[in-house]
Short mmCIF file of C-alpha atoms and ligand atoms in Angstrom, two decimals:
data_model
loop_
_atom_site.label_atom_id
_atom_site.label_comp_id
_atom_site.label_asym_id
_atom_site.label_seq_id
_atom_site.Cartn_x
_atom_site.Cartn_y
_atom_site.Cartn_z
CA MET A 286 -0.09 0.02 -0.05
CA THR A 287 0.99 3.53 -0.68
CA ASP A 288 3.12 5.38 1.94
CA TYR A 289 1.16 8.64 2.54
CA THR A 290 3.15 9.88 5.49
CA HIS A 291 4.67 12.84 3.29
CA ASP A 292 1.09 14.01 2.16
CA ILE A 293 -0.48 13.59 5.32
CA ASP A 294 2.16 15.75 6.99
CA ILE A 295 1.45 18.43 4.44
CA TYR A 296 -2.24 18.37 5.13
CA LEU A 297 -2.00 18.03 8.94
CA LYS A 298 0.15 21.60 8.66
CA ARG A 299 -2.25 23.31 6.12
CA LEU A 300 -5.54 22.24 8.01
CA PHE A 301 -4.52 22.60 11.68
CA PRO A 302 -4.68 26.45 11.96
CA ILE A 303 -7.98 26.66 10.26
CA THR A 304 -10.85 28.03 12.38
CA ARG A 305 -13.71 25.37 12.03
CA SER A 306 -16.84 25.09 14.29
CA ILE A 307 -20.10 23.55 13.56
CA THR A 308 -20.65 26.10 10.70
CA GLY A 309 -18.66 28.99 8.99
CA GLU A 310 -16.22 29.62 6.32
CA GLY A 311 -13.50 27.69 8.21
CA ASN A 312 -15.63 24.52 7.55
CA ARG A 313 -15.76 25.32 3.85
CA ALA A 314 -12.19 26.19 3.57
CA THR A 315 -11.29 22.71 5.17
CA LEU A 316 -13.63 20.98 2.53
CA ARG A 317 -12.13 22.88 -0.24
CA ILE A 318 -8.89 21.69 0.56
CA LEU A 319 -10.03 17.99 0.99
CA GLN A 320 -11.28 18.37 -2.65
CA GLU A 321 -7.73 18.30 -3.61
CA ILE A 322 -7.40 14.90 -2.42
CA ILE A 323 -11.07 13.39 -3.31
CA PRO A 324 -13.84 14.94 -5.29
CA LEU A 325 -16.10 15.85 -2.52
CA ASN A 326 -19.62 17.33 -2.94
CA ILE A 327 -20.01 20.20 -0.68
CA ILE A 328 -23.70 20.37 0.57
CA GLU A 329 -25.15 23.19 2.42
CA TYR A 330 -28.05 22.88 4.80
CA PRO A 331 -29.75 26.25 5.68
CA ALA A 332 -29.74 27.45 9.46
CA GLY A 333 -33.24 27.30 10.90
CA GLN A 334 -33.79 23.98 9.20
CA HIS A 335 -35.67 21.53 11.72
CA VAL A 336 -33.87 18.29 11.58
CA TYR A 337 -35.51 15.78 13.90
CA ASP A 338 -35.46 17.34 17.37
CA TRP A 339 -32.93 19.78 16.51
CA THR A 340 -32.67 23.18 14.76
CA ILE A 341 -29.61 24.01 12.61
CA PRO A 342 -28.26 27.00 14.16
CA LYS A 343 -27.17 30.48 12.82
CA GLU A 344 -23.88 30.36 10.93
CA TRP A 345 -21.11 31.73 13.03
CA ASN A 346 -17.92 33.57 11.74
CA ILE A 347 -15.14 35.26 13.30
CA LYS A 348 -12.61 37.77 12.31
CA GLU A 349 -10.60 39.08 15.37
CA ALA A 350 -10.71 38.88 19.23
CA TRP A 351 -8.50 40.09 21.83
CA ILE A 352 -8.12 41.29 25.54
CA LYS A 353 -5.95 44.30 25.97
CA ASN A 354 -4.79 45.57 29.28
CA SER A 355 -4.89 49.34 30.30
CA ARG A 356 -1.64 49.92 28.45
CA GLY A 357 -3.19 48.73 25.09
CA ASP A 358 -1.10 45.62 24.88
CA LYS A 359 -2.95 42.65 23.72
CA ILE A 360 -2.52 39.84 26.34
CA ILE A 361 -4.90 37.32 24.79
CA ASP A 362 -5.22 37.43 21.21
CA PHE A 363 -7.19 34.91 18.72
CA GLU A 364 -4.46 35.56 16.17
CA VAL A 365 -2.07 33.72 18.32
CA SER A 366 -4.53 30.70 18.96
CA ASN A 367 -7.99 30.18 17.76
CA LEU A 368 -8.83 28.32 20.85
CA HIS A 369 -8.61 31.53 22.85
CA VAL A 370 -12.15 32.27 21.83
CA ILE A 371 -15.09 29.98 22.87
CA SER A 372 -16.35 28.80 19.75
CA TYR A 373 -19.79 30.66 19.01
CA SER A 374 -18.90 33.48 21.08
CA ALA A 375 -21.20 36.65 20.48
CA PRO A 376 -19.90 39.93 19.60
CA VAL A 377 -18.71 42.16 22.54
CA HIS A 378 -16.57 45.28 22.75
CA ARG A 379 -16.29 46.81 26.18
CA LYS A 380 -14.06 47.83 29.21
CA MET A 381 -14.38 45.77 32.47
CA THR A 382 -12.63 44.96 35.57
CA LEU A 383 -11.19 41.60 36.23
CA GLU A 384 -14.13 40.74 38.55
CA GLU A 385 -16.48 41.35 35.54
CA LEU A 386 -14.29 39.34 33.17
CA ARG A 387 -13.69 36.33 35.32
CA PRO A 388 -16.78 34.50 34.48
CA HIS A 389 -15.93 34.88 31.00
CA LEU A 390 -12.56 33.32 31.26
CA HIS A 391 -11.68 29.50 31.04
CA TYR A 392 -8.43 28.02 32.19
CA HIS A 393 -6.89 24.49 32.92
CA GLU A 394 -5.21 24.37 36.27
CA VAL A 395 -3.69 20.90 35.90
CA LEU A 396 -2.29 21.80 32.61
CA PRO A 397 -0.95 25.36 33.16
CA HIS A 398 0.30 25.83 29.70
CA ALA A 399 -2.52 24.48 27.78
CA ILE A 400 -5.43 26.70 26.42
CA PRO A 401 -8.70 24.69 26.98
CA TYR A 402 -11.26 24.21 24.15
CA ARG A 403 -14.94 25.31 24.99
CA THR A 404 -17.91 25.96 22.88
CA SER A 405 -21.24 27.56 23.26
CA TYR A 406 -23.38 26.46 20.35
CA TYR A 407 -26.71 26.76 21.69
CA HIS A 408 -26.79 29.13 24.52
CA GLU A 409 -25.66 32.66 23.27
CA ASN A 410 -22.56 33.94 25.43
CA TRP A 411 -19.07 34.77 24.80
CA GLY A 412 -15.76 34.06 26.60
CA PHE A 413 -12.13 33.58 26.38
CA CYS A 414 -9.86 30.58 26.89
CA LEU A 415 -6.34 31.07 28.33
CA THR A 416 -3.50 29.15 29.82
CA TYR A 417 -3.46 29.18 33.69
CA LYS A 418 -0.31 30.95 33.34
CA GLN A 419 -1.72 33.61 31.37
CA TYR A 420 -4.66 33.74 33.98
CA GLU A 421 -2.36 34.03 36.97
CA THR A 422 -0.82 37.40 35.37
CA LEU A 423 -4.06 38.97 35.40
CA SER A 424 -4.61 41.81 38.21
CA SER A 425 -7.72 43.03 39.98
CA ASN A 426 -6.24 46.59 39.79
CA GLU A 427 -6.48 46.83 35.91
CA GLU A 428 -9.00 47.64 33.52
CA TYR A 429 -9.55 45.30 30.41
CA GLU A 430 -10.76 46.07 27.07
CA VAL A 431 -12.42 43.13 25.57
CA PHE A 432 -13.25 42.62 21.84
CA ILE A 433 -14.82 39.67 19.79
CA ASP A 434 -15.58 40.67 16.22
CA SER A 435 -17.74 37.88 15.52
CA GLU A 436 -21.02 37.22 13.55
CA LEU A 437 -23.90 34.94 13.92
CA SER A 438 -26.05 35.23 10.76
CA GLU A 439 -28.49 33.36 8.54
CA GLY A 440 -26.44 30.98 6.33
CA SER A 441 -26.01 27.45 6.46
CA LEU A 442 -23.92 24.32 7.90
CA SER A 443 -21.72 22.76 5.39
CA VAL A 444 -20.95 19.04 4.86
CA GLY A 445 -18.89 16.94 2.81
CA GLU A 446 -20.12 14.05 0.89
CA LEU A 447 -18.40 11.34 -1.33
CA LEU A 448 -20.47 8.53 -2.74
CA ILE A 449 -18.37 5.44 -4.29
CA GLN A 450 -20.18 3.06 -6.28
CA GLY A 451 -19.12 -0.67 -6.02
CA LYS A 452 -20.45 -3.58 -7.64
CA SER A 453 -23.28 -3.75 -5.11
CA THR A 454 -25.56 -0.92 -4.19
CA LYS A 455 -24.97 -1.93 -0.37
CA GLU A 456 -23.34 0.85 1.34
CA TYR A 457 -20.81 1.10 4.21
CA LEU A 458 -20.89 4.50 6.01
CA ILE A 459 -17.50 6.08 6.87
CA SER A 460 -18.00 9.39 8.92
CA CYS A 461 -15.68 11.85 10.37
CA TYR A 462 -16.24 15.22 12.09
CA ILE A 463 -14.95 18.51 10.73
CA CYS A 464 -16.01 20.93 13.65
CA HIS A 465 -12.74 21.29 15.67
CA PRO A 466 -10.35 24.13 15.42
CA SER A 467 -6.82 23.92 15.93
CA MET A 468 -6.45 20.52 17.50
CA ALA A 469 -4.82 17.48 15.87
CA ASN A 470 -6.09 14.09 17.47
CA ASP A 471 -9.51 15.50 17.91
CA SER A 472 -10.84 15.89 15.09
CA LEU A 473 -8.33 16.52 12.40
CA SER A 474 -6.50 12.92 12.73
CA GLY A 475 -10.03 11.53 11.72
CA VAL A 476 -10.53 14.12 8.98
CA ILE A 477 -7.33 13.34 7.15
CA THR A 478 -7.36 9.47 7.55
CA THR A 479 -10.95 9.60 6.16
CA ALA A 480 -9.72 11.70 3.11
CA PHE A 481 -6.79 9.24 2.28
CA ILE A 482 -9.20 6.25 2.90
CA ALA A 483 -11.55 7.63 0.21
CA LYS A 484 -8.61 8.19 -2.05
CA GLU A 485 -7.60 4.45 -1.90
CA LEU A 486 -11.07 3.41 -2.43
CA LEU A 487 -11.39 5.41 -5.65
CA LYS A 488 -8.17 3.95 -6.83
CA ASN A 489 -9.56 0.61 -6.32
CA GLN A 490 -13.09 1.43 -7.44
CA GLY A 491 -13.62 -1.12 -10.09
CA ASN A 492 -12.92 -3.76 -7.62
CA LEU A 493 -15.08 -2.89 -5.13
CA GLU A 494 -17.77 -5.21 -3.93
CA HIS A 495 -19.66 -2.75 -1.73
CA SER A 496 -20.54 0.96 -2.18
CA TYR A 497 -19.29 3.52 0.39
CA ARG A 498 -21.05 6.76 1.68
CA ILE A 499 -18.20 9.02 2.92
CA VAL A 500 -19.22 12.11 4.97
CA PHE A 501 -17.57 14.88 6.51
CA VAL A 502 -19.89 16.54 8.99
CA PRO A 503 -19.71 18.72 12.02
CA GLU A 504 -20.10 16.60 14.88
CA THR A 505 -23.59 16.00 16.37
CA ILE A 506 -25.78 18.61 14.55
CA GLY A 507 -24.00 17.90 11.20
CA ALA A 508 -24.65 14.12 11.49
CA ILE A 509 -28.24 14.56 12.65
CA SER A 510 -28.83 16.97 9.53
CA TYR A 511 -27.03 14.55 7.37
CA CYS A 512 -29.45 11.65 8.54
CA ALA A 513 -32.51 14.00 8.26
CA ASN A 514 -31.73 14.92 4.89
CA ASN A 515 -30.77 11.38 3.72
CA GLU A 516 -32.80 9.25 5.67
CA LYS A 517 -33.90 6.46 3.41
CA ALA A 518 -30.32 5.75 2.27
CA MET A 519 -29.07 5.96 6.04
CA LYS A 520 -31.73 3.45 7.25
CA ALA A 521 -30.40 1.01 4.56
CA ILE A 522 -26.99 0.84 6.02
CA ASP A 523 -26.01 -1.70 8.34
CA ASN A 524 -22.43 -0.93 9.07
CA GLY A 525 -20.11 1.83 9.40
CA LEU A 526 -16.80 3.60 10.99
CA VAL A 527 -16.57 6.73 12.77
CA ILE A 528 -13.17 7.86 12.44
CA THR A 529 -11.68 9.92 15.20
CA THR A 530 -8.67 10.27 17.53
CA CYS A 531 -6.52 7.97 15.49
CA GLY A 532 -3.04 9.56 15.74
CA GLY A 533 -1.81 10.17 19.15
CA LEU A 534 1.27 8.81 20.87
CA GLY A 535 -0.54 6.39 22.88
CA GLN A 536 -1.81 2.76 22.78
CA TYR A 537 -4.35 1.60 20.02
CA GLY A 538 -7.93 0.63 20.86
CA TYR A 539 -11.27 0.23 19.35
CA LYS A 540 -15.03 1.10 20.18
CA GLN A 541 -17.24 -1.43 19.66
CA SER A 542 -20.41 -1.19 17.81
CA TRP A 543 -23.84 -1.20 19.62
CA ASN A 544 -23.98 -4.99 19.06
CA LYS A 545 -20.91 -6.44 20.22
CA ASN A 546 -21.41 -9.59 18.11
CA ASP A 547 -21.47 -7.70 15.02
CA PHE A 548 -18.72 -8.99 12.57
CA ILE A 549 -17.11 -5.47 12.66
CA ASN A 550 -15.83 -5.69 16.03
CA GLN A 551 -14.03 -9.12 15.47
CA MET A 552 -12.74 -7.94 12.19
CA ILE A 553 -11.08 -4.95 13.97
CA GLU A 554 -9.49 -7.53 16.50
CA ASP A 555 -8.39 -9.63 13.47
CA VAL A 556 -6.65 -6.72 12.07
CA PHE A 557 -4.82 -5.90 15.42
CA ASN A 558 -3.79 -9.27 16.06
CA GLU A 559 -2.53 -9.72 12.29
CA ASN A 560 -0.35 -6.75 12.88
CA LYS A 561 0.63 -7.72 16.55
CA ILE A 562 -0.91 -4.73 18.19
CA ASN A 563 -1.88 -4.91 21.90
CA PHE A 564 -5.16 -2.82 21.91
CA ILE A 565 -7.82 -1.54 24.49
CA THR A 566 -11.34 -2.48 23.72
CA TYR A 567 -13.85 0.00 24.58
CA PRO A 568 -17.41 -1.57 24.75
CA PHE A 569 -20.28 0.50 23.11
CA ASP A 570 -21.25 3.55 25.25
CA ILE A 571 -24.02 6.16 24.31
CA HIS A 572 -21.44 8.75 24.75
CA GLY A 573 -18.85 9.36 22.13
CA SER A 574 -19.10 10.64 18.63
CA ASP A 575 -21.45 10.37 15.71
CA GLU A 576 -22.33 6.77 16.39
CA ARG A 577 -24.62 8.22 19.00
CA GLN A 578 -26.77 9.30 15.87
CA TYR A 579 -26.25 6.44 13.69
CA SER A 580 -26.88 3.86 16.28
CA SER A 581 -30.18 5.21 17.29
CA GLN A 582 -33.34 3.42 17.02
CA GLY A 583 -34.17 4.81 13.62
CA PHE A 584 -30.98 3.75 12.06
CA LYS A 585 -29.01 1.39 14.24
CA ILE A 586 -25.96 1.08 12.01
CA ASN A 587 -23.17 -0.82 13.86
CA CYS A 588 -20.37 1.66 13.83
CA ALA A 589 -17.12 1.17 15.16
CA THR A 590 -14.02 3.26 15.66
CA ILE A 591 -10.22 2.48 15.67
CA THR A 592 -8.56 4.96 18.18
CA LYS A 593 -5.05 5.86 19.09
CA ASP A 594 -5.39 7.91 22.34
CA ARG A 595 -9.12 7.94 22.40
CA TYR A 596 -11.36 11.00 23.08
CA TYR A 597 -11.79 11.69 26.73
CA GLU A 598 -8.92 9.44 27.50
CA TYR A 599 -5.83 11.56 27.00
CA ASP A 600 -4.48 14.31 29.24
CA TYR A 601 -4.17 16.75 26.46
CA TYR A 602 -7.88 16.14 25.06
CA HIS A 603 -9.68 19.31 24.15
CA THR A 604 -6.67 21.55 24.66
CA SER A 605 -3.95 23.56 22.73
CA LEU A 606 -1.66 20.73 23.61
CA ASP A 607 -3.43 18.36 21.16
CA ASN A 608 -1.26 19.61 18.55
CA LEU A 609 1.30 18.61 15.85
CA ASP A 610 3.69 17.48 18.42
CA PHE A 611 1.27 15.16 19.74
CA VAL A 612 -0.14 13.72 16.44
CA THR A 613 2.57 12.64 14.02
CA ALA A 614 1.73 11.94 9.99
CA ALA A 615 3.79 8.52 10.41
CA ASN A 616 1.27 7.44 13.04
CA LEU A 617 -1.75 8.57 10.95
CA ASN A 618 -0.05 6.67 7.98
CA TRP A 619 -0.19 3.57 10.21
CA THR A 620 -3.80 3.93 11.24
CA LEU A 621 -4.82 4.79 7.69
CA HIS A 622 -3.18 1.22 6.56
CA LEU A 623 -5.00 -0.58 9.47
CA TYR A 624 -8.17 1.05 8.40
CA LEU A 625 -7.63 0.02 4.74
CA GLN A 626 -6.64 -3.63 5.75
CA LEU A 627 -10.09 -3.55 7.56
CA ILE A 628 -12.15 -2.23 4.79
CA ASP A 629 -10.69 -4.50 2.51
CA LYS A 630 -12.15 -7.44 4.86
CA MET A 631 -15.29 -5.67 4.98
CA ASP A 632 -15.70 -5.12 1.39
CA LYS A 633 -15.19 -8.78 0.67
CA ASN A 634 -17.77 -10.09 3.41
CA LEU A 635 -20.60 -11.05 0.91
CA VAL A 636 -23.19 -13.88 1.13
CA TYR A 637 -23.05 -16.38 -1.53
CA GLN A 638 -25.57 -19.16 -2.61
CA ASN A 639 -24.20 -22.52 -3.84
CA LEU A 640 -26.35 -23.26 -6.90
CA TYR A 641 -25.76 -27.02 -6.80
CA PRO A 642 -27.05 -27.73 -3.53
CA HIS A 643 -27.80 -31.62 -4.28
CA CYS A 644 -24.69 -33.52 -3.47
CA GLU A 645 -21.21 -32.66 -4.57
CA VAL A 646 -20.08 -30.58 -7.45
CA MET A 647 -17.99 -32.64 -10.06
CA LEU A 648 -15.07 -30.39 -9.64
CA SER A 649 -12.99 -31.98 -12.45
CA LYS A 650 -15.66 -31.38 -14.89
CA HIS A 651 -15.81 -27.63 -14.38
CA ASP A 652 -11.86 -27.86 -14.32
CA LEU A 653 -11.96 -26.97 -10.77
CA TYR A 654 -9.82 -29.89 -9.33
CA PRO A 655 -6.69 -28.27 -8.49
CA LYS A 656 -3.60 -29.72 -10.20
CA THR A 657 -1.37 -29.44 -7.35
CA GLY A 658 -3.44 -31.57 -5.14
CA GLY A 659 -3.53 -31.05 -1.56
CA ALA A 660 -0.58 -28.40 -1.27
CA LEU A 661 -1.26 -25.79 1.58
CA LEU A 662 -1.62 -22.23 0.26
CA PRO A 663 1.07 -20.08 1.31
CA ASN A 664 0.87 -18.58 4.81
CA THR A 665 -2.26 -20.75 5.58
CA ASN A 666 -2.99 -24.33 6.83
CA ILE A 667 -5.63 -25.06 4.25
CA SER A 668 -5.38 -26.12 0.70
CA SER A 669 -7.43 -24.41 -2.34
CA LEU A 670 -9.47 -27.82 -2.64
CA ASP A 671 -10.37 -27.73 0.90
CA ILE A 672 -11.48 -23.86 0.62
CA ILE A 673 -13.66 -24.72 -2.28
CA LEU A 674 -15.24 -27.97 -0.80
CA TRP A 675 -15.89 -26.18 2.60
CA SER A 676 -17.26 -23.08 0.95
CA LEU A 677 -19.65 -25.08 -1.16
CA PHE A 678 -20.76 -26.71 2.11
CA TYR A 679 -21.53 -23.41 3.94
CA MET A 680 -22.78 -21.05 1.27
CA ASP A 681 -26.30 -21.39 1.90
CA GLY A 682 -27.39 -17.91 0.98
CA ASN A 683 -27.17 -16.72 4.57
CA THR A 684 -23.84 -17.58 5.84
CA THR A 685 -21.55 -14.54 5.40
CA LEU A 686 -18.08 -15.13 3.90
CA TYR A 687 -16.54 -13.66 7.15
CA GLU A 688 -18.27 -16.53 8.99
CA ILE A 689 -17.22 -19.19 6.64
CA SER A 690 -13.42 -17.79 6.81
CA LYS A 691 -13.75 -18.04 10.57
CA GLN A 692 -14.74 -21.77 10.35
CA LEU A 693 -11.67 -22.25 8.13
CA ARG A 694 -9.51 -20.50 10.30
CA THR A 695 -8.34 -18.47 7.13
CA ASP A 696 -8.07 -14.97 6.51
CA ILE A 697 -11.25 -13.82 4.33
CA CYS A 698 -9.25 -12.31 1.69
CA VAL A 699 -7.63 -15.71 0.93
CA VAL A 700 -10.85 -17.32 0.84
CA TYR A 701 -12.44 -14.59 -1.52
CA ASP A 702 -9.52 -15.06 -4.00
CA GLN A 703 -9.87 -18.92 -3.95
CA ILE A 704 -13.72 -18.98 -4.56
CA LYS A 705 -13.32 -16.74 -7.43
CA PRO A 706 -13.55 -19.62 -9.99
CA LEU A 707 -16.91 -21.03 -8.59
CA LEU A 708 -18.44 -17.39 -9.31
CA ASP A 709 -16.86 -17.34 -12.63
CA LYS A 710 -18.17 -20.57 -13.64
CA GLN A 711 -21.72 -20.01 -12.06
CA ILE A 712 -21.47 -22.64 -9.39
CA ILE A 713 -22.21 -20.00 -6.64
CA LYS A 714 -23.76 -16.65 -6.88
CA ILE A 715 -23.63 -13.61 -4.74
CA CYS A 716 -26.95 -12.92 -2.83
CA ASP A 717 -27.75 -9.29 -2.91
CA GLU A 718 -29.66 -8.02 0.15
ZN1 LIG B 127 -13.93 16.97 20.68
#
């Protein structure tokens, strides 16, 4: 597989500084940069649209924000870090004492050099986030001038969508969220990994068994808006991947889908084991990312997530220290390859039916009797003949190829390759759901 470390590094550096939120120009700029990698369709849902129990909020944009001391020095400046302003802060311009300012200030005492990340999407408010070190320099004897040049306007919520058509119309969902400003693991790692997954799928499009619905949405409201505007298609999906927090320095893990017995969970464990990676298993939880929406009763999509320093768990989570020292392109390239191995297996997980259910097929008549006899396939403990015989035994129109491969203790990709002649000779057929 292609080594994308160099390209990932370039896009990490370009996308990291952009001010993203649940709406706004920063999200569009992000999606336009991603269009250099894949032909994303950018869709706009208007502010005020009702989406299930939610309403798309006004669009938020910000030009400038700072706090000046009485000498006119900018002591906090949005130019230095876009995390300095609470996302969705309303405009403000006034002078005030520290006592008046204090309720609008947020800092992190445990990480005194970190700027925390805060939002106020649905409650109109304004505020600044600063390091505890900066906070400690503020004085009760000062008068501070506070300025936020932001705008809440009619406008829209932007999402990116790419539909990749495979041989079957049966879709897998791949979703990531684009709403976080300058933080690298949450959520930029997921955005970049998703873009390069899509690029690889497009390269291999002619061979894809399944179709892929790939979406770049602001978390929660974006996923809800996308579901509401694509309800029929989303209801038809059984499995998906929510890609996030996958490039940190810590341990790999995965969050299970809502049905822990669903094949996707075992398949992720297979990928970790094949790569000799020790991993943490996070059982499904109603907290988390957009699987909260996709797993809801109306959709019930089994969505799993491979993580490397999962959200909530790492010390730098939702702070300015979740930066490009914490997330490396090499780690992301590694995660990308794990996801591509997983998706390769998922893609081949079809249901077949043996069209000769009565007694054995006469393999020699169909030129299917292997000339090499019972020789084992490379890196397996099984022969081609046994894969063919067992597959014909199991292929009843209900059993998945993954289930068959588990019975044979053989990788699904090996089984998929070995049964191709059965398909070509119309001894088996693919059952389209
Ligand atoms: Zn987050």
